[in-house]
Coordinates of C-alpha atoms and ligand atoms in Angstrom, one line a residue:
M126 CA -14.2 -56.9 -33.8
K127 CA -14.5 -60.6 -33.6
E128 CA -17.5 -62.4 -34.9
N129 CA -20.2 -62.6 -32.2
N130 CA -20.1 -66.1 -30.9
G131 CA -23.4 -65.4 -29.2
T132 CA -22.0 -64.2 -25.9
V133 CA -24.3 -61.8 -24.1
T134 CA -23.6 -60.5 -20.6
R135 CA -25.1 -57.8 -18.5
F136 CA -24.6 -55.4 -15.6
A137 CA -27.8 -55.2 -13.6
P138 CA -27.4 -52.6 -10.9
S139 CA -30.2 -51.4 -8.6
P140 CA -30.4 -47.6 -8.3
T141 CA -30.3 -47.7 -4.6
G142 CA -27.4 -45.3 -3.9
Y143 CA -23.9 -44.5 -5.0
I144 CA -21.9 -46.8 -7.1
H145 CA -19.0 -48.3 -5.1
I146 CA -15.9 -50.3 -6.0
G147 CA -17.6 -53.7 -5.7
N148 CA -20.5 -52.7 -7.9
V149 CA -18.2 -51.6 -10.6
R150 CA -16.1 -54.7 -10.7
S151 CA -19.4 -56.6 -11.4
A152 CA -19.7 -54.4 -14.5
I153 CA -16.1 -54.7 -15.7
Y154 CA -15.9 -58.5 -15.8
P155 CA -19.1 -59.1 -17.8
F156 CA -18.1 -56.2 -20.1
L157 CA -14.7 -57.9 -20.7
I158 CA -16.3 -61.3 -21.3
A159 CA -18.7 -59.9 -23.9
K160 CA -16.1 -57.7 -25.7
K161 CA -13.5 -60.5 -25.8
A162 CA -16.1 -62.8 -27.5
G163 CA -17.2 -60.0 -29.8
G164 CA -20.6 -60.3 -28.0
R165 CA -23.0 -57.9 -26.5
F166 CA -23.0 -56.2 -23.1
I167 CA -26.3 -55.1 -21.7
L168 CA -27.1 -52.5 -19.0
R169 CA -30.3 -53.3 -17.1
I170 CA -31.6 -51.1 -14.3
E171 CA -33.2 -53.2 -11.6
D172 CA -35.5 -50.7 -10.1
T173 CA -38.4 -52.7 -8.8
D174 CA -37.7 -52.0 -5.1
Q175 CA -39.5 -48.7 -4.9
A176 CA -38.7 -48.3 -1.2
R177 CA -34.9 -48.4 -1.8
Y178 CA -35.0 -46.3 -5.0
V179 CA -32.6 -43.3 -4.9
E180 CA -33.2 -40.3 -7.2
G181 CA -30.3 -39.7 -9.5
A182 CA -28.6 -43.0 -8.8
T183 CA -29.3 -44.3 -12.4
D184 CA -27.7 -41.3 -13.9
L185 CA -24.7 -41.7 -11.7
I186 CA -24.3 -45.3 -12.6
M187 CA -24.4 -44.5 -16.3
E188 CA -22.0 -41.6 -16.0
T189 CA -19.6 -43.9 -14.1
L190 CA -19.7 -46.6 -16.7
K191 CA -19.1 -44.2 -19.5
W192 CA -16.2 -42.6 -17.6
L193 CA -14.6 -46.0 -17.3
G194 CA -15.2 -46.8 -20.9
L195 CA -17.7 -49.5 -20.2
E196 CA -20.2 -48.5 -22.9
W197 CA -23.2 -50.8 -23.2
D198 CA -24.5 -52.2 -26.5
E199 CA -28.1 -52.3 -25.2
G200 CA -29.8 -50.5 -22.4
P201 CA -31.0 -47.1 -21.4
E202 CA -30.2 -44.3 -23.8
V203 CA -28.9 -46.6 -26.5
G204 CA -32.0 -48.8 -26.7
G205 CA -32.0 -52.3 -28.3
E206 CA -34.3 -55.0 -29.3
N207 CA -34.8 -56.4 -25.8
G208 CA -36.1 -53.3 -24.1
P209 CA -37.3 -51.7 -22.0
Y210 CA -34.2 -51.9 -19.9
Y211 CA -35.7 -50.6 -16.7
Q212 CA -37.4 -53.4 -14.8
S213 CA -40.1 -51.0 -13.6
E214 CA -41.2 -50.8 -17.2
R215 CA -41.3 -54.5 -17.7
K216 CA -44.2 -55.4 -15.4
E217 CA -46.4 -56.9 -18.1
I218 CA -43.5 -59.2 -19.2
Y219 CA -43.1 -60.5 -15.6
R220 CA -46.8 -61.1 -15.2
K221 CA -46.9 -63.0 -18.5
W222 CA -44.1 -65.3 -17.2
A223 CA -45.8 -65.5 -13.8
E224 CA -49.0 -66.8 -15.6
K225 CA -46.8 -69.4 -17.3
M226 CA -45.7 -70.6 -13.9
I227 CA -49.4 -70.8 -12.8
L228 CA -50.4 -72.7 -15.9
S229 CA -47.7 -75.2 -15.4
G230 CA -48.9 -75.6 -11.8
R231 CA -45.8 -74.1 -10.2
A232 CA -47.2 -71.0 -8.6
Y233 CA -49.8 -70.1 -6.0
V234 CA -51.5 -67.0 -4.7
D235 CA -50.4 -66.1 -1.2
E236 CA -52.3 -63.7 1.0
T237 CA -50.5 -64.4 4.3
K238 CA -49.9 -61.3 6.2
T239 CA -46.4 -60.1 7.2
E240 CA -47.2 -60.4 10.9
E241 CA -48.4 -63.9 10.4
I242 CA -45.2 -64.8 8.7
E243 CA -43.2 -63.3 11.5
R244 CA -45.2 -65.3 14.0
M245 CA -44.4 -68.6 12.1
R246 CA -40.8 -67.6 11.9
K247 CA -40.6 -67.0 15.6
E248 CA -42.4 -70.3 16.5
D249 CA -40.0 -72.2 14.2
N250 CA -37.0 -70.5 15.7
E251 CA -38.2 -71.4 19.2
E252 CA -38.4 -75.0 18.2
K253 CA -35.0 -74.7 16.7
L254 CA -36.3 -75.2 13.2
A255 CA -35.1 -73.3 10.2
F256 CA -38.0 -71.3 8.9
L257 CA -39.2 -72.4 5.5
F258 CA -42.5 -71.0 4.1
R259 CA -43.2 -74.2 2.4
N260 CA -43.9 -75.8 5.8
H261 CA -46.7 -73.3 6.3
R262 CA -48.4 -73.4 2.9
P263 CA -51.9 -71.7 2.9
D264 CA -55.0 -73.3 1.4
S265 CA -54.5 -71.4 -1.8
Y266 CA -51.6 -73.8 -2.5
N267 CA -54.3 -76.3 -3.5
W268 CA -56.4 -74.1 -5.7
D269 CA -56.8 -75.2 -9.3
T270 CA -55.0 -73.3 -12.1
E271 CA -58.1 -71.4 -13.1
K272 CA -58.9 -70.0 -9.7
T273 CA -55.3 -69.1 -9.2
L274 CA -55.2 -67.3 -12.5
E275 CA -58.4 -65.5 -11.8
V276 CA -57.4 -64.2 -8.4
F277 CA -53.9 -63.3 -9.6
R278 CA -55.3 -61.3 -12.5
N279 CA -58.0 -59.5 -10.5
E280 CA -56.7 -58.9 -7.0
K281 CA -53.7 -57.4 -5.4
V282 CA -52.1 -60.6 -4.2
A283 CA -48.6 -62.0 -4.0
L284 CA -47.6 -65.0 -6.1
R285 CA -45.3 -67.7 -4.7
F286 CA -43.3 -70.4 -6.3
K287 CA -44.2 -74.1 -5.6
A288 CA -40.8 -75.5 -4.7
E289 CA -40.0 -79.1 -5.4
P290 CA -37.0 -79.4 -3.2
K291 CA -34.3 -81.8 -4.2
R292 CA -30.5 -82.0 -4.2
R293 CA -29.0 -79.7 -6.8
E294 CA -25.7 -79.7 -8.5
W295 CA -24.2 -77.1 -10.7
T296 CA -21.0 -75.5 -11.8
D297 CA -20.0 -72.0 -11.0
E298 CA -17.4 -70.8 -13.5
V299 CA -15.5 -69.1 -10.6
M300 CA -16.3 -71.2 -7.6
G301 CA -16.2 -74.6 -9.2
K302 CA -18.5 -77.5 -8.6
M303 CA -21.3 -76.7 -6.2
H304 CA -24.2 -78.7 -4.6
A305 CA -27.0 -78.0 -2.2
G306 CA -29.6 -80.1 -0.4
P307 CA -33.4 -79.6 -0.5
E308 CA -33.4 -77.8 2.9
V309 CA -32.3 -74.5 1.3
Q310 CA -35.1 -74.5 -1.3
D311 CA -38.3 -72.7 -0.5
D312 CA -41.5 -71.2 -1.9
I313 CA -40.0 -67.9 -2.8
I314 CA -42.1 -64.9 -3.8
L315 CA -42.3 -64.3 -7.6
I316 CA -44.6 -61.3 -7.7
K317 CA -45.2 -59.0 -4.7
K318 CA -48.6 -57.7 -3.6
D319 CA -47.8 -54.4 -5.2
G320 CA -47.6 -56.1 -8.5
M321 CA -43.8 -55.8 -8.9
P322 CA -41.7 -58.9 -9.3
T323 CA -39.0 -59.8 -6.8
Y324 CA -35.4 -59.6 -7.9
N325 CA -35.3 -63.4 -7.7
F326 CA -37.9 -63.8 -10.3
A327 CA -37.3 -60.7 -12.5
H328 CA -33.7 -61.4 -13.2
I329 CA -34.5 -64.9 -14.4
V330 CA -37.1 -63.6 -16.8
D331 CA -35.0 -60.8 -18.0
D332 CA -31.8 -62.8 -18.5
A333 CA -33.9 -65.4 -20.5
E334 CA -35.7 -62.7 -22.6
M335 CA -32.5 -60.8 -23.3
G336 CA -30.5 -64.0 -24.2
V337 CA -27.9 -63.6 -21.5
T338 CA -25.3 -66.3 -21.7
H339 CA -23.2 -65.4 -18.7
I340 CA -24.3 -64.0 -15.4
A341 CA -21.4 -62.4 -13.4
R342 CA -22.5 -61.0 -10.1
G343 CA -21.5 -60.8 -6.4
V344 CA -21.0 -64.1 -4.5
E345 CA -23.9 -63.0 -2.2
Y346 CA -26.3 -64.5 -4.7
L347 CA -24.6 -67.9 -4.6
A348 CA -26.8 -69.0 -1.6
S349 CA -29.9 -68.5 -3.7
M350 CA -28.7 -70.6 -6.6
P351 CA -30.8 -73.7 -5.7
N352 CA -34.0 -71.6 -5.8
Y353 CA -32.9 -70.0 -9.1
L354 CA -32.2 -73.4 -10.6
A355 CA -35.6 -74.6 -9.5
M356 CA -37.1 -71.7 -11.4
Y357 CA -35.2 -72.3 -14.5
E358 CA -36.3 -75.9 -14.4
A359 CA -40.0 -75.0 -13.8
L360 CA -39.9 -72.5 -16.7
E361 CA -38.0 -75.1 -18.9
L362 CA -35.2 -72.7 -19.5
T363 CA -31.6 -73.7 -20.0
P364 CA -29.6 -71.8 -17.3
P365 CA -26.8 -69.5 -18.4
K366 CA -23.3 -69.8 -17.1
F367 CA -22.9 -68.4 -13.6
L368 CA -19.9 -66.5 -12.3
S369 CA -19.9 -65.7 -8.6
L370 CA -17.4 -62.9 -8.0
P371 CA -15.8 -63.0 -4.5
H372 CA -16.2 -60.2 -2.0
I373 CA -13.8 -57.4 -1.9
L374 CA -12.4 -57.3 1.7
A375 CA -11.9 -54.2 3.8
P376 CA -8.2 -53.0 4.1
S377 CA -7.9 -54.8 7.4
G378 CA -9.7 -57.7 9.1
N379 CA -11.8 -60.3 7.5
K380 CA -14.9 -58.3 6.6
K381 CA -16.5 -57.3 3.4
L382 CA -15.5 -53.8 2.2
G383 CA -18.2 -51.4 3.4
K384 CA -18.8 -47.7 3.4
R385 CA -16.9 -47.1 6.5
D386 CA -13.6 -48.7 5.3
G387 CA -12.3 -45.7 3.4
A388 CA -13.5 -46.9 0.0
K389 CA -15.2 -44.0 -1.7
S390 CA -17.7 -44.1 -4.5
V391 CA -16.1 -44.3 -7.9
N392 CA -17.2 -40.8 -8.6
E393 CA -15.4 -39.5 -5.6
Y394 CA -12.2 -41.0 -6.8
R395 CA -12.8 -39.3 -10.1
K396 CA -13.3 -36.0 -8.4
D397 CA -10.0 -36.6 -6.5
G398 CA -8.2 -36.8 -9.8
I399 CA -7.9 -40.5 -10.5
L400 CA -7.8 -41.4 -14.1
P401 CA -10.4 -43.8 -15.5
E402 CA -7.6 -45.9 -17.0
A403 CA -6.1 -46.4 -13.5
M404 CA -9.4 -47.1 -11.9
L405 CA -10.3 -49.7 -14.5
N406 CA -6.9 -51.2 -14.3
Y407 CA -7.0 -51.5 -10.5
L408 CA -10.4 -52.9 -10.4
A409 CA -9.9 -55.4 -13.2
C410 CA -6.8 -56.7 -11.4
L411 CA -8.5 -56.9 -8.1
G412 CA -9.4 -60.5 -8.3
W413 CA -8.0 -61.3 -11.8
N414 CA -4.6 -61.7 -13.3
D415 CA -3.4 -63.2 -16.6
G416 CA -0.8 -65.5 -14.9
T417 CA 2.1 -63.2 -15.7
E418 CA 3.7 -60.4 -13.6
Q419 CA 2.1 -57.7 -15.8
E420 CA 0.2 -55.1 -13.8
I421 CA -0.5 -52.3 -16.2
Y422 CA -3.3 -53.1 -18.7
S423 CA -5.1 -50.8 -21.1
M424 CA -8.7 -51.5 -21.9
E425 CA -7.6 -53.1 -25.2
E426 CA -5.1 -55.4 -23.4
L427 CA -7.7 -56.4 -20.8
I428 CA -10.1 -57.3 -23.5
E429 CA -7.4 -59.4 -25.2
K430 CA -6.1 -61.1 -22.1
F431 CA -9.2 -61.6 -20.0
T432 CA -10.2 -65.2 -19.4
I433 CA -12.8 -66.5 -17.0
P434 CA -10.7 -69.3 -15.5
R435 CA -8.2 -66.7 -14.2
I436 CA -10.8 -64.9 -12.1
Q437 CA -9.8 -65.7 -8.5
S438 CA -12.2 -67.5 -6.3
S439 CA -10.8 -66.1 -3.0
P440 CA -11.6 -62.5 -1.9
A441 CA -9.3 -59.7 -2.9
R442 CA -8.4 -57.0 -0.4
F443 CA -9.1 -53.3 -1.1
D444 CA -6.0 -51.1 -0.9
E445 CA -6.3 -47.4 -1.7
R446 CA -2.5 -47.0 -2.0
K447 CA -2.6 -49.4 -4.9
I448 CA -5.1 -47.1 -6.7
L449 CA -2.7 -44.2 -6.2
W450 CA 0.1 -46.4 -7.5
Y451 CA -1.8 -47.3 -10.6
N452 CA -2.7 -43.7 -11.1
G453 CA 0.9 -42.6 -10.9
Q454 CA 1.8 -45.2 -13.5
W455 CA -1.0 -44.1 -15.8
I456 CA -0.1 -40.5 -15.5
R457 CA 3.4 -41.3 -16.7
K458 CA 2.2 -43.7 -19.4
I459 CA -0.2 -41.1 -20.9
F460 CA 2.6 -38.5 -20.8
Q461 CA 5.1 -40.8 -22.5
E462 CA 2.8 -42.3 -25.0
R463 CA 0.4 -39.5 -25.9
G464 CA 2.3 -36.4 -24.9
V465 CA 1.8 -33.6 -22.4
K466 CA -1.2 -32.2 -24.3
A467 CA -3.2 -35.4 -23.8
L468 CA -2.3 -35.5 -20.2
Y469 CA -3.2 -31.9 -19.8
E470 CA -6.7 -32.6 -21.2
E471 CA -7.2 -35.0 -18.3
T472 CA -6.2 -32.4 -15.7
R473 CA -8.8 -29.8 -16.6
G474 CA -10.7 -28.7 -13.6
F475 CA -7.7 -29.4 -11.2
W476 CA -5.7 -26.2 -11.7
S477 CA -5.9 -23.4 -9.2
K478 CA -7.5 -20.0 -9.8
E479 CA -4.1 -18.5 -9.9
A480 CA -2.9 -21.0 -12.5
L481 CA -5.8 -20.3 -14.8
A482 CA -4.7 -16.7 -15.0
F483 CA -1.6 -17.8 -16.8
S484 CA -1.5 -19.0 -20.4
E485 CA -2.3 -22.6 -21.3
E486 CA 1.1 -22.9 -22.8
Y487 CA 2.7 -22.0 -19.5
R488 CA 0.5 -24.5 -17.6
L489 CA 1.6 -27.2 -20.1
R490 CA 5.3 -26.4 -19.4
V491 CA 4.6 -26.6 -15.6
L492 CA 2.8 -29.9 -16.1
S493 CA 5.6 -31.4 -18.2
I494 CA 8.1 -31.0 -15.3
I495 CA 5.9 -31.9 -12.4
Y496 CA 3.7 -34.7 -13.8
D497 CA 6.0 -37.6 -12.7
R498 CA 5.6 -36.7 -9.0
L499 CA 1.8 -36.7 -9.2
K500 CA -0.3 -39.5 -7.7
T501 CA -3.6 -37.8 -8.3
F502 CA -4.6 -34.6 -10.2
G503 CA -5.9 -33.4 -6.9
E504 CA -2.3 -32.6 -6.0
I505 CA -1.7 -30.3 -8.9
A506 CA -2.8 -27.1 -7.1
E507 CA -0.5 -27.7 -4.2
F508 CA 2.5 -29.0 -6.2
T509 CA 2.4 -26.1 -8.6
D510 CA 1.6 -23.2 -6.3
Y511 CA 5.0 -21.5 -6.6
F512 CA 4.8 -21.4 -10.4
F513 CA 1.8 -19.2 -10.3
R514 CA 2.3 -17.1 -7.2
E515 CA 5.3 -15.5 -5.5
P516 CA 6.0 -17.8 -2.6
E517 CA 6.1 -16.4 0.9
V518 CA 9.7 -16.2 2.0
D519 CA 10.2 -18.6 4.9
V520 CA 13.5 -17.9 6.6
V521 CA 13.0 -20.7 9.1
M522 CA 12.5 -23.3 6.4
M523 CA 15.7 -22.2 4.8
R524 CA 17.8 -22.0 8.0
E525 CA 16.5 -25.3 9.4
N526 CA 16.9 -27.4 6.3
K527 CA 19.0 -30.4 7.2
F528 CA 21.7 -29.5 4.6
L529 CA 21.8 -25.8 5.5
K530 CA 21.6 -25.9 9.2
K531 CA 25.4 -25.9 9.6
F532 CA 25.9 -22.7 7.6
S533 CA 26.0 -19.3 9.2
K534 CA 23.8 -16.5 8.1
E535 CA 26.8 -14.9 6.3
E536 CA 27.7 -18.1 4.5
I537 CA 24.1 -18.4 3.3
L538 CA 24.1 -14.8 2.1
G539 CA 27.4 -15.3 0.4
L540 CA 26.1 -18.3 -1.5
L541 CA 22.9 -16.6 -2.6
E542 CA 25.0 -13.6 -3.7
K543 CA 27.3 -15.8 -5.9
T544 CA 24.3 -17.7 -7.3
E545 CA 22.6 -14.5 -8.3
L546 CA 25.7 -13.1 -10.0
R547 CA 26.4 -16.4 -11.8
L548 CA 22.9 -16.9 -13.0
A549 CA 22.5 -13.3 -14.1
E550 CA 25.3 -13.9 -16.6
I551 CA 23.3 -16.6 -18.5
S552 CA 22.1 -14.9 -21.6
E553 CA 20.1 -17.7 -23.1
W554 CA 17.9 -19.0 -20.3
T555 CA 17.6 -22.7 -21.1
A556 CA 17.7 -25.7 -18.7
E557 CA 21.0 -26.7 -20.2
N558 CA 22.7 -23.4 -19.7
I559 CA 21.2 -23.1 -16.2
Q560 CA 22.7 -26.5 -15.4
T561 CA 26.1 -25.4 -16.7
G562 CA 25.9 -22.3 -14.5
L563 CA 24.9 -24.4 -11.5
N564 CA 27.8 -26.8 -12.1
E565 CA 30.2 -23.9 -12.2
L566 CA 28.8 -22.6 -9.0
L567 CA 29.4 -25.9 -7.4
A568 CA 33.0 -25.8 -8.4
E569 CA 33.4 -22.2 -7.4
T570 CA 31.8 -22.5 -3.9
E571 CA 33.2 -26.0 -3.2
K572 CA 29.8 -27.0 -1.7
K573 CA 28.1 -30.3 -2.0
P574 CA 25.3 -30.5 -4.6
A575 CA 22.7 -31.3 -1.8
E576 CA 23.8 -28.1 0.1
L577 CA 24.0 -25.6 -2.7
F578 CA 21.0 -26.9 -4.7
S579 CA 18.8 -27.2 -1.6
L580 CA 19.5 -23.6 -0.8
I581 CA 18.6 -22.4 -4.4
R582 CA 15.6 -24.7 -4.6
I583 CA 14.2 -23.3 -1.4
A584 CA 14.9 -19.7 -2.4
I585 CA 13.1 -20.3 -5.7
S586 CA 10.1 -22.3 -4.4
F587 CA 9.8 -22.4 -0.7
A588 CA 8.1 -25.7 -1.3
P589 CA 9.0 -29.0 0.4
F590 CA 10.0 -30.4 -3.0
S591 CA 10.3 -29.3 -6.6
P592 CA 11.3 -30.8 -9.9
A593 CA 14.8 -30.6 -11.2
L594 CA 16.2 -27.2 -10.3
N595 CA 17.3 -26.2 -13.8
E596 CA 14.0 -27.1 -15.3
T597 CA 12.1 -25.3 -12.6
M598 CA 14.1 -22.2 -13.2
E599 CA 13.8 -22.4 -16.9
V600 CA 10.0 -22.6 -16.7
L601 CA 9.9 -19.8 -14.1
G602 CA 12.0 -17.6 -16.4
K603 CA 15.1 -15.6 -15.6
E604 CA 13.6 -12.6 -14.2
R605 CA 11.3 -14.4 -11.7
S606 CA 14.1 -16.8 -10.7
L607 CA 16.6 -14.0 -9.9
G608 CA 13.9 -11.9 -8.3
R609 CA 13.2 -14.8 -5.9
I610 CA 16.8 -15.3 -5.0
S611 CA 17.2 -11.6 -4.3
R612 CA 14.0 -11.5 -2.2
A613 CA 15.2 -14.5 -0.2
K614 CA 18.6 -12.8 0.4
A615 CA 16.9 -9.6 1.6
A616 CA 14.7 -11.6 4.0
I617 CA 17.7 -13.5 5.5
E618 CA 19.6 -10.3 5.8
G619 CA 16.8 -8.6 7.7
A620 CA 16.2 -11.7 9.9
E621 CA 17.8 -12.2 13.4
Ligands
LIG211 N1 -29.7 -55.8 -8.9 C1 -28.8 -56.7 -8.4 C2 -27.7 -55.9 -7.6 O1 -27.6 -54.7 -7.8 C3 -28.1 -57.4 -9.5 C4 -27.6 -58.7 -9.2 C5 -27.3 -59.4 -10.6 O2 -26.4 -59.0 -11.2 O3 -28.1 -60.3 -10.9 O4 -27.1 -56.4 -6.8

C-alpha cells in the first residue's frame, strides 16, 4: 500500500431503494481514487429524508459494495474516527454548524408556510420571473444573532442560508472550468422544521468533518454548485475537489437510464449469475478508459491504472450485452488463471436439483467442458441438463436437423448402428480414444463431420448445442453414451 497522501473519498448513498447501476459507479470511482492514492474510502449513509427511507436499503447497499470488493475503510460496521456514519445520528453536529452560520450572520429562521411559498412561486411564474426565495425574505431575516439563536434553539423552525449572490467560478475535475451567475444562488434551507438538515447542508458539514478531499457524484448536483460554494465560503472552508460524473444513458434515445430501461439493480444481476469482477469491470469502463485498447481489468489493475483526467465528461450508454460479454470473458479468465475449482465456487447456487444429486467431482467435470459457452451462471441449469438427466428422445429434432434432413430413416439407423458398434470397442474411455473412434467412423461411413457428428451429438444430448462430442461422451461415460445411442435408434425405428 502506498503512503497515504491524504486522499479521502466517500460514497454517500441515500437508502431510498435498490442500488442501481448509476449509483454503483459513483462508488467505484471514489473507491479507485482513494485506493490508488493509498488514501481512505468512506461509506456514509445519507438517511435524513425520512419520507423516502426504505427499510433494508442500507443493508442491500453494503452487501452490494462488499460483493463488488468495494470495502470501505470507515463507515457502518467498521467504524472509524469520524463517526457516526449515518446522517440521522449526526443531528447535533449539523446544529452546531448551523449555529456557526447564525453567529457569522449567514443564516436566518424561516417560518414561511409551504402554501405561502407555493403562492409566491405561482405569482413569480405568472410574471415570468424565476422564483427565488431571497426575493421574498421574511422579517426574521433582519433579526439579530441572539434572537435568531434563541428561536432556533427553542422552537421547531427551519433555518435558511443568507445568500450573497455573485458570479462564481470553479473547476470540476471532470467537466472542466465552470462558472455561474448570481441568478442561480438562493437562500437555501439548511435545517428543516423537523430538525433534520437538508442534503445541501449536511453533505458540506460531513465532508468537512470527515476530511474528504474529492467529491465524486452524479452530474445532477452540478447545478447546485454555486450554492455549495457560497456555503463553503460562509463557513470559511476550503472546498474539496469536485468530480461530476456524467449520466448513464438508456440503451436508446437520449434520456438518462431509468428503471424502465432494462437496467436491473446490481443485486439482480448478481442473482442472474453475473460475476462481481465482470460487473466491476463493466461499470468502471462505462465512462473511463486508460487510453489504450485494454478492456479487461481486474481490481488491482483498475487501482493501478485509474486516473481522474481519463474519466469521460460525456455520458456513456448502458448496454446489457456488454455486461454479458464481460461476464463471458471473466468466466474464461477465472477458469484459465485460477482453475475449474475456483470457477466452480462462483457457480454455487446455480446448479439444478438434478445436478446436485451427482458428485461434486462430476459437476466439476461438466463445468470444465461447458464453461466457455456460458455468458451467465444462470444458464448452467439449461446448458447442462442432459448431463444429469436422460434427455427425452426427440425424433423430429433429429430428422429435421439441417445436416440430417437428406438422409433416409434407414441411413440414419445404419449410421447409429455403426457408431454404437465402433464406440463399444473402445476399452479405455478417454476423450482421445473416443476421438480416434469418431475419426475412424468418418472414414468408414464416408460422411462429412458435420453430418455424422450432428447425428451423434443429437442422439447423446438432444440439446441445441453441446461441447466437443468426444469430451461430452467422456464425461457422460461409456455406458450412458452407448445407452443413449441405442435409445435414439429404437425411437427412430419405431417412428413413422
Ligand atoms: N445522498 C446523495 C445521493 O444518494 C449523495 C450525493 C453525494 O454523493 O454527495 O445521491
